[in-house]
Coordinates of C-alpha atoms in Angstrom, one line a residue:
M243 CA -0.1 0.1 -0.1
N244 CA 1.1 3.5 -0.9
T245 CA 0.5 5.4 2.2
A246 CA 1.4 8.7 0.4
D247 CA -1.8 8.2 -1.7
L248 CA -4.3 7.9 1.5
G249 CA -4.2 11.7 2.1
L250 CA -4.0 11.0 5.8
P251 CA -3.7 13.8 8.3
V252 CA 0.0 13.0 9.1
A253 CA 0.9 13.3 5.2
V254 CA 1.7 16.6 3.4
P255 CA 0.5 17.7 -0.1
S256 CA 4.0 17.4 -1.7
T257 CA 7.6 16.5 -0.5
A258 CA 9.5 18.8 -2.9
L259 CA 10.1 21.6 -0.4
F260 CA 11.5 19.2 2.0
T261 CA 14.8 20.3 0.6
D262 CA 17.5 22.9 0.8
Q263 CA 17.5 25.8 -1.4
Y264 CA 21.1 25.0 -3.0
E265 CA 19.7 21.8 -4.5
L266 CA 17.4 23.9 -6.6
T267 CA 20.1 26.6 -7.5
M268 CA 22.3 23.8 -8.6
L269 CA 19.8 22.5 -10.9
Q270 CA 19.2 25.9 -12.3
A271 CA 23.0 26.3 -13.0
A272 CA 23.6 22.7 -14.3
L273 CA 20.6 23.6 -16.9
R274 CA 22.4 26.5 -18.1
S275 CA 25.7 24.8 -18.4
G276 CA 24.1 21.9 -20.3
N277 CA 25.3 19.4 -17.7
A278 CA 21.8 18.8 -16.1
D279 CA 21.3 15.6 -18.2
R280 CA 24.7 13.7 -17.5
R281 CA 23.8 10.4 -16.1
S282 CA 24.8 10.6 -12.4
V283 CA 25.1 8.2 -9.5
F284 CA 24.8 9.5 -6.0
E285 CA 25.2 7.1 -2.8
V286 CA 24.2 7.4 0.7
F287 CA 26.6 6.2 3.4
T288 CA 28.1 7.3 6.7
R289 CA 31.8 7.5 7.3
R290 CA 31.4 6.4 11.0
L291 CA 29.0 5.1 13.3
P292 CA 27.9 7.0 16.4
E293 CA 30.5 6.6 19.1
G294 CA 30.7 3.3 20.8
R295 CA 27.9 1.8 18.4
R296 CA 28.6 -1.8 16.9
Y297 CA 26.2 -1.5 13.8
G298 CA 23.5 0.6 12.4
V299 CA 20.1 -0.2 11.3
V300 CA 18.6 1.0 7.9
A301 CA 15.2 2.3 8.4
G302 CA 13.0 4.7 6.7
T303 CA 13.3 3.0 3.3
G304 CA 9.7 2.6 2.9
R305 CA 9.2 6.4 3.7
V306 CA 11.6 7.3 1.1
L307 CA 9.9 5.4 -1.4
D308 CA 6.8 7.5 -0.6
A309 CA 8.6 10.7 -0.7
V310 CA 10.0 10.1 -4.1
E311 CA 6.8 9.2 -5.4
N312 CA 5.2 12.4 -4.0
F313 CA 8.1 14.8 -5.0
R314 CA 6.1 17.0 -7.2
F315 CA 6.3 20.8 -7.9
D316 CA 2.4 22.0 -8.3
E317 CA 1.6 25.7 -9.2
T318 CA 1.6 26.6 -5.5
I319 CA 5.2 25.6 -5.1
L320 CA 6.1 26.8 -8.1
S321 CA 4.5 30.3 -7.3
F322 CA 6.2 30.4 -4.1
L323 CA 9.8 29.8 -5.8
R324 CA 9.0 32.5 -8.4
D325 CA 7.8 35.0 -5.9
R326 CA 10.7 34.7 -3.8
G327 CA 12.9 35.1 -6.9
I328 CA 14.7 31.7 -6.2
L329 CA 14.7 30.5 -9.9
D330 CA 14.5 31.7 -13.2
E331 CA 11.4 30.8 -15.5
P332 CA 13.0 28.0 -17.6
T333 CA 14.1 26.2 -14.4
L334 CA 10.4 26.7 -13.0
E335 CA 9.1 25.1 -16.2
W336 CA 11.4 22.1 -15.9
L337 CA 10.4 21.5 -12.3
A338 CA 6.6 21.7 -13.4
G339 CA 7.1 18.5 -15.1
Y340 CA 9.5 16.9 -12.6
R341 CA 9.1 13.2 -12.1
F342 CA 12.1 11.0 -11.0
R343 CA 12.4 8.5 -13.6
G344 CA 15.9 6.9 -12.4
D345 CA 16.6 3.8 -10.5
I346 CA 17.4 3.5 -6.9
W347 CA 19.1 0.7 -5.2
G348 CA 19.6 0.1 -1.3
Y349 CA 19.9 -2.0 1.4
P350 CA 16.4 -3.6 2.4
E351 CA 14.9 -1.8 5.3
G352 CA 15.8 -3.4 8.5
E353 CA 19.3 -4.6 7.3
V354 CA 22.2 -3.4 9.3
Y355 CA 25.0 -1.3 8.2
F356 CA 28.5 -0.3 8.7
P357 CA 30.8 2.8 7.9
G358 CA 31.3 3.0 4.1
S359 CA 28.1 1.0 3.5
P360 CA 26.4 2.3 0.4
V361 CA 23.0 2.2 2.2
M362 CA 21.1 3.6 -1.0
R363 CA 22.3 4.4 -4.6
V364 CA 20.3 6.8 -6.6
E365 CA 21.0 6.7 -10.5
G366 CA 19.4 9.2 -13.2
T367 CA 20.3 12.6 -14.5
F368 CA 22.1 15.0 -12.4
A369 CA 19.2 17.2 -12.3
E370 CA 16.6 14.5 -11.3
A371 CA 18.8 12.8 -8.8
V372 CA 20.3 16.2 -7.0
L373 CA 17.0 17.2 -6.0
L374 CA 16.3 14.1 -3.8
E375 CA 19.3 14.7 -1.6
T376 CA 17.8 16.5 1.4
V377 CA 14.7 14.6 1.5
V378 CA 16.5 11.3 1.5
L379 CA 18.8 12.2 4.1
S380 CA 16.3 13.7 6.5
I381 CA 14.3 10.3 6.3
L382 CA 17.1 8.0 6.6
N383 CA 19.2 9.7 9.2
H384 CA 16.2 10.4 11.6
D385 CA 14.7 6.9 11.1
S386 CA 17.8 5.0 11.2
A387 CA 18.9 6.6 14.4
V388 CA 15.6 5.7 16.1
A389 CA 15.8 2.0 14.8
A390 CA 19.3 1.7 16.0
A391 CA 18.4 2.9 19.5
A392 CA 15.3 0.3 19.3
S393 CA 17.7 -2.3 18.2
R394 CA 19.9 -1.8 21.3
M395 CA 16.8 -1.6 23.6
S396 CA 15.4 -4.7 21.9
V397 CA 18.7 -6.7 22.7
A398 CA 18.6 -5.6 26.4
A399 CA 14.7 -6.6 26.7
G400 CA 15.2 -10.0 25.5
D401 CA 11.7 -11.6 25.1
R402 CA 10.0 -9.0 27.1
P403 CA 7.6 -6.6 24.8
L404 CA 8.7 -3.1 24.5
M405 CA 6.2 -0.3 24.1
E406 CA 7.2 3.0 22.2
M407 CA 5.6 6.1 24.0
G408 CA 7.7 9.0 22.9
A409 CA 5.2 11.1 20.8
R410 CA 5.0 13.9 23.6
R411 CA 8.9 14.1 23.5
T412 CA 9.3 15.0 19.8
H413 CA 7.5 16.9 16.7
E414 CA 4.2 15.5 16.1
L415 CA 5.1 14.2 12.4
A416 CA 8.4 12.9 13.6
A417 CA 6.7 10.9 16.5
V418 CA 4.8 9.0 13.9
A419 CA 8.0 8.4 12.1
A420 CA 9.8 7.4 15.5
A421 CA 6.9 4.7 16.1
R422 CA 7.5 3.2 12.8
S423 CA 11.2 3.0 13.2
A424 CA 11.0 1.6 16.8
Y425 CA 8.7 -1.1 15.3
V426 CA 11.3 -2.1 12.8
G427 CA 14.1 -2.1 15.4
G428 CA 12.2 -4.5 17.3
F429 CA 9.4 -2.7 19.5
H430 CA 6.1 -4.4 19.8
T431 CA 3.5 -1.7 20.2
T432 CA 3.1 2.2 20.3
S433 CA 1.2 4.7 22.1
D434 CA 0.7 6.8 19.2
L435 CA -2.5 6.4 17.5
A436 CA -1.4 8.3 14.2
A437 CA 1.5 5.5 13.7
G438 CA -1.2 2.8 14.4
F439 CA -3.5 4.3 11.9
R440 CA -0.9 5.1 9.1
Y441 CA 1.3 1.9 9.6
H442 CA -1.0 -0.5 11.4
I443 CA 1.3 -0.9 14.4
P444 CA -0.4 -2.2 17.3
T445 CA -1.4 0.5 19.8
V446 CA -1.7 0.6 23.6
G447 CA -2.5 2.7 26.4
T448 CA -4.9 2.7 29.6
S449 CA -4.4 5.9 31.8
A450 CA -2.2 8.4 33.5
H451 CA -1.6 10.1 36.8
A452 CA -4.1 12.4 36.0
F453 CA -6.9 10.1 35.7
T454 CA -6.2 9.0 39.6
L455 CA -6.1 12.6 40.5
L456 CA -9.4 13.4 38.9
H457 CA -11.2 10.9 41.4
D458 CA -11.7 11.6 45.1
T459 CA -10.0 8.2 45.8
E460 CA -7.7 6.0 44.2
R461 CA -10.1 3.2 44.7
D462 CA -12.7 5.1 42.8
A463 CA -10.2 5.6 40.0
F464 CA -9.3 1.9 39.8
T465 CA -13.0 0.9 40.0
A466 CA -13.9 3.2 37.1
Q467 CA -11.0 2.0 35.1
V468 CA -11.8 -1.7 35.8
D469 CA -15.5 -1.2 35.0
T470 CA -14.7 0.5 31.6
L471 CA -11.7 -1.5 30.5
G472 CA -12.1 -4.9 32.3
R473 CA -10.1 -6.7 34.7
G474 CA -7.3 -7.3 32.0
T475 CA -6.5 -3.6 32.2
T476 CA -3.2 -2.1 33.5
L477 CA -3.6 0.1 36.5
L478 CA -1.0 2.7 37.4
V479 CA 0.2 2.3 41.0
D480 CA 2.9 4.7 41.8
T481 CA 0.6 8.1 42.2
F482 CA 0.8 7.8 46.0
D483 CA 1.8 4.9 48.0
V484 CA 2.8 1.8 45.8
T485 CA 2.1 -0.8 48.2
E486 CA -1.4 0.4 49.2
A487 CA -2.1 0.9 45.6
V488 CA -1.1 -2.5 44.7
R489 CA -3.5 -3.7 47.6
L490 CA -6.3 -1.8 46.1
A491 CA -5.6 -2.8 42.2
V492 CA -6.1 -6.5 43.3
E493 CA -9.0 -5.7 45.6
V494 CA -10.9 -4.1 42.9
A495 CA -9.9 -6.1 40.0
G496 CA -9.2 -9.4 41.5
P497 CA -6.5 -11.8 40.7
E498 CA -7.5 -11.5 37.1
L499 CA -5.9 -8.0 37.2
G500 CA -4.0 -7.8 34.1
A501 CA -0.9 -5.7 35.1
V502 CA 0.4 -2.8 37.3
R503 CA 2.6 0.0 35.8
I504 CA 5.3 1.6 37.7
D505 CA 6.5 4.9 36.6
S506 CA 8.8 6.4 39.5
G507 CA 11.4 5.4 42.0
D508 CA 13.9 2.7 42.1
L509 CA 12.4 0.4 39.6
L510 CA 14.5 -2.7 40.5
L511 CA 13.6 -2.6 44.3
V512 CA 10.2 -1.4 43.7
A513 CA 9.5 -4.2 41.0
H514 CA 10.7 -7.1 43.3
R515 CA 8.5 -5.6 46.3
V516 CA 5.5 -5.3 43.8
R517 CA 5.9 -9.0 42.7
Q518 CA 6.2 -10.3 46.0
Q519 CA 3.0 -8.7 47.1
L520 CA 1.0 -9.5 44.0
D521 CA 2.1 -13.1 44.4
E522 CA 1.0 -13.1 48.2
L523 CA -2.5 -11.5 47.0
G524 CA -3.2 -14.4 44.6
A525 CA -2.4 -12.1 41.6
V526 CA 0.2 -14.6 40.3
N527 CA -0.4 -13.9 36.7
T528 CA -0.6 -10.2 36.9
K529 CA 2.4 -8.5 34.9
I530 CA 4.4 -5.7 35.9
V531 CA 5.2 -3.0 33.3
V532 CA 7.8 -0.2 34.1
T533 CA 8.3 3.2 32.4
S534 CA 10.1 6.2 33.7
D535 CA 12.9 7.5 31.3
L536 CA 14.2 4.2 30.3
D537 CA 17.1 3.5 27.9
E538 CA 19.0 0.4 26.7
Y539 CA 21.1 0.6 30.0
A540 CA 18.2 1.0 32.0
I541 CA 16.4 -1.9 30.5
A542 CA 19.4 -4.1 30.8
S543 CA 19.9 -3.4 34.4
L544 CA 16.5 -4.5 35.1
A545 CA 17.1 -8.1 33.4
A546 CA 17.1 -9.9 36.7
A547 CA 14.0 -8.0 38.0
P548 CA 10.4 -9.4 37.7
V549 CA 9.3 -6.9 35.0
D550 CA 7.2 -8.0 32.1
A551 CA 7.4 -5.2 29.8
Y552 CA 8.9 -1.9 29.2
G553 CA 7.8 1.4 28.0
V554 CA 10.2 3.7 26.4
G555 CA 9.9 7.4 25.2
T556 CA 12.4 10.1 25.3
Q557 CA 15.5 8.3 24.8
L558 CA 14.0 6.2 22.0
V559 CA 12.7 8.9 19.9
T560 CA 16.1 10.9 20.4
G561 CA 18.2 8.0 19.3
S562 CA 19.4 7.2 22.9
G563 CA 21.8 10.2 22.5
H564 CA 22.5 9.9 18.9
P565 CA 19.7 11.5 17.1
T566 CA 21.3 11.3 13.7
C567 CA 23.4 8.8 11.8
S568 CA 25.6 11.4 9.9
M569 CA 24.8 10.0 6.5
V570 CA 25.5 11.7 3.7
Y571 CA 24.4 11.8 0.0
K572 CA 27.5 12.2 -2.6
L573 CA 28.0 12.2 -6.1
V574 CA 30.2 9.1 -6.8
A575 CA 30.1 8.7 -10.6
R576 CA 29.0 10.7 -13.6
A577 CA 28.9 10.2 -17.2
Q578 CA 31.7 11.9 -19.4
S579 CA 28.9 13.5 -21.6
D580 CA 25.2 13.8 -21.7
D581 CA 25.1 10.8 -24.2
P582 CA 22.9 8.3 -22.4
D583 CA 25.4 5.6 -23.4
A584 CA 28.4 7.6 -22.3
P585 CA 30.6 5.6 -19.9
L586 CA 30.6 6.5 -16.2
R587 CA 33.4 8.2 -14.7
P588 CA 34.2 7.9 -10.9
V589 CA 34.4 11.0 -8.8
A590 CA 34.9 11.9 -5.2
K591 CA 35.6 14.6 -3.0
K592 CA 39.2 15.1 -1.8
S593 CA 39.3 16.7 1.7
L594 CA 41.0 17.1 4.8
G595 CA 39.3 16.3 8.1
G596 CA 38.0 12.8 7.5
K597 CA 35.3 14.0 5.0
S598 CA 36.8 12.3 1.7
S599 CA 34.9 9.8 -0.1
V600 CA 35.4 6.9 -2.4
G601 CA 34.4 7.1 -6.1
G602 CA 32.7 4.7 -8.2
R603 CA 29.5 3.1 -8.6
K604 CA 29.6 0.5 -5.6
W605 CA 28.5 -2.8 -4.8
A606 CA 28.3 -4.3 -1.3
A607 CA 28.4 -7.9 0.2
R608 CA 28.7 -9.3 3.6
R609 CA 31.2 -12.2 3.7
P610 CA 30.4 -15.1 6.1
D611 CA 32.6 -17.4 7.9
E612 CA 32.5 -21.1 7.6
N613 CA 29.5 -20.8 10.3
G614 CA 27.3 -18.4 8.4
V615 CA 28.3 -15.5 10.8
A616 CA 29.2 -12.3 9.1
E617 CA 33.1 -11.3 9.3
A618 CA 33.3 -8.3 6.8
E619 CA 31.4 -5.9 5.0
V620 CA 32.9 -5.9 1.6
V621 CA 32.5 -2.8 -0.8
G622 CA 33.8 -2.6 -4.1
T623 CA 33.3 -1.2 -7.7
G624 CA 33.5 -3.2 -11.2
E625 CA 32.8 -6.9 -11.0
V626 CA 31.7 -8.6 -8.1
P627 CA 33.8 -11.5 -7.0
A628 CA 32.1 -15.0 -7.8
E629 CA 32.4 -15.9 -3.8
L630 CA 30.5 -13.0 -2.9
A631 CA 27.7 -13.0 -5.6
G632 CA 25.4 -14.7 -3.4
H633 CA 25.9 -12.3 -0.3
Q634 CA 25.1 -8.8 -2.1
L635 CA 23.2 -6.5 -0.1
L636 CA 21.6 -4.0 -2.4
V637 CA 18.3 -4.7 -4.0
P638 CA 16.3 -2.6 -6.6
L639 CA 13.9 -0.5 -4.9
V640 CA 12.9 2.3 -7.8
T641 CA 13.4 1.2 -11.5
G642 CA 12.8 3.7 -14.2
G643 CA 11.0 5.8 -11.9
K644 CA 8.4 2.8 -10.7
V645 CA 8.6 1.8 -7.1
V646 CA 9.3 -1.9 -7.1
A647 CA 10.0 -2.9 -3.4
R648 CA 7.1 -1.7 -1.4
E649 CA 6.6 -4.3 1.5
P650 CA 4.8 -4.7 4.8
L651 CA 6.6 -2.9 7.8
D652 CA 6.6 -6.6 9.5
A653 CA 8.9 -7.8 6.7
A654 CA 11.4 -5.1 7.6
R655 CA 11.0 -6.0 11.3
D656 CA 11.6 -9.5 10.7
R657 CA 14.6 -8.8 8.5
H658 CA 16.3 -6.9 11.1
I659 CA 16.0 -9.6 13.5
A660 CA 17.4 -12.0 11.2
A661 CA 20.4 -10.0 10.1
R662 CA 21.2 -8.8 13.8
A663 CA 21.4 -12.7 14.4
R664 CA 23.8 -13.5 11.8
L665 CA 26.2 -11.0 13.5
P666 CA 28.9 -11.7 15.7
L667 CA 27.9 -12.0 19.3
S668 CA 29.9 -9.3 20.4
A669 CA 27.3 -7.0 18.2
T670 CA 24.7 -7.1 21.0
Q671 CA 27.2 -5.9 23.9
L672 CA 26.0 -2.6 25.0
S673 CA 29.5 -1.7 26.2
R674 CA 31.5 0.9 24.0
G675 CA 33.3 -0.5 21.2
E676 CA 34.2 -0.6 17.3
P677 CA 31.9 -1.6 14.7
V678 CA 31.4 -5.2 15.1
L679 CA 32.3 -5.8 11.3
P680 CA 35.4 -4.1 9.4
T681 CA 34.7 -2.6 6.2
E682 CA 36.9 -3.9 3.3
Y683 CA 37.1 -2.1 0.1
H684 CA 37.6 -4.1 -3.0

């Protein structure tokens, strides 16, 4: 399903202005110089992972496909550009008929990546491909950062479910994208209804402290919630006194009470005390849900606690300290002329300060060892070695301007779990370290 066609309230009329002005001024200059139609290859990659991270997670691919399809310059947008004097009339006329008609290859969503991995390759004329730089990077940098944090939290949580609940900690549209990326990274549910509506992610939620404070007594609040939502609901027990609240919760709902939620205090200590109390009250099947500014380290610290599920907000939607992946979109090859059959010539920026890039249209493969565990990310140009042909990572996403790789979100989520499982065990360590795989250039 193309969510860009649904006209949902979390969509926008066009993605064409999700760009930086210099994309358009480069276009105008290229049209004037006669080089706009040169066949070009742009690649998205990062030169390094966030400090201490062992792997990255590709997320946002499906949103990129929607954005490319919706990259249109209607009359309102063209009038804005005209009134601001940003572009001349020939360029505006060219934009009026803009459609991306090139090819896009990329790592499939949910796959892991490493420094230098060509996670996306955009091929077309310079004019049509250069315009996509900002929107592609905006999506991939944000979504991949959230997915990487979600993946680490998923590892820390083990088999315990994770709930995304960060909508109130970020921009309202970013919250929808964050919930989507968290699901790719291993989360199970979201509190954000827009994300549930747009991406069919399971949604959860019961009550906040305000609901308890609304009522004259905590018993009244619990009774109202149970009467409305049933005995299987989750009751928030840390508004006043946790011990008394747990007693009231079981008294009101009975041993069939679904869960209690703890949102403050020493979660490790409180969880143990609450579990003991629930068992003594006969609510042996009542689960314990914890929230309260969790990150992957806090989740890991609760591994031995009697906790059944985690709710994560702020740290998740901000990438757990790394809100971007520092991905870049670089021209790596261009034709020697505007002849469609002209050979491609590798190009690359040469720069001091670690900002250089490697020229050439690249392939990527992940070489396994004899046990099927990944041992290296191999990136190269030219022919793919026969021994790596069956381990290539890039897949066609757009062919001749037509999206060919749209898939259910669950496919990306399952792919990530499988890809992470094929990495060396040290990939799942939360301690700081180097990327778990070296990147070799062929």
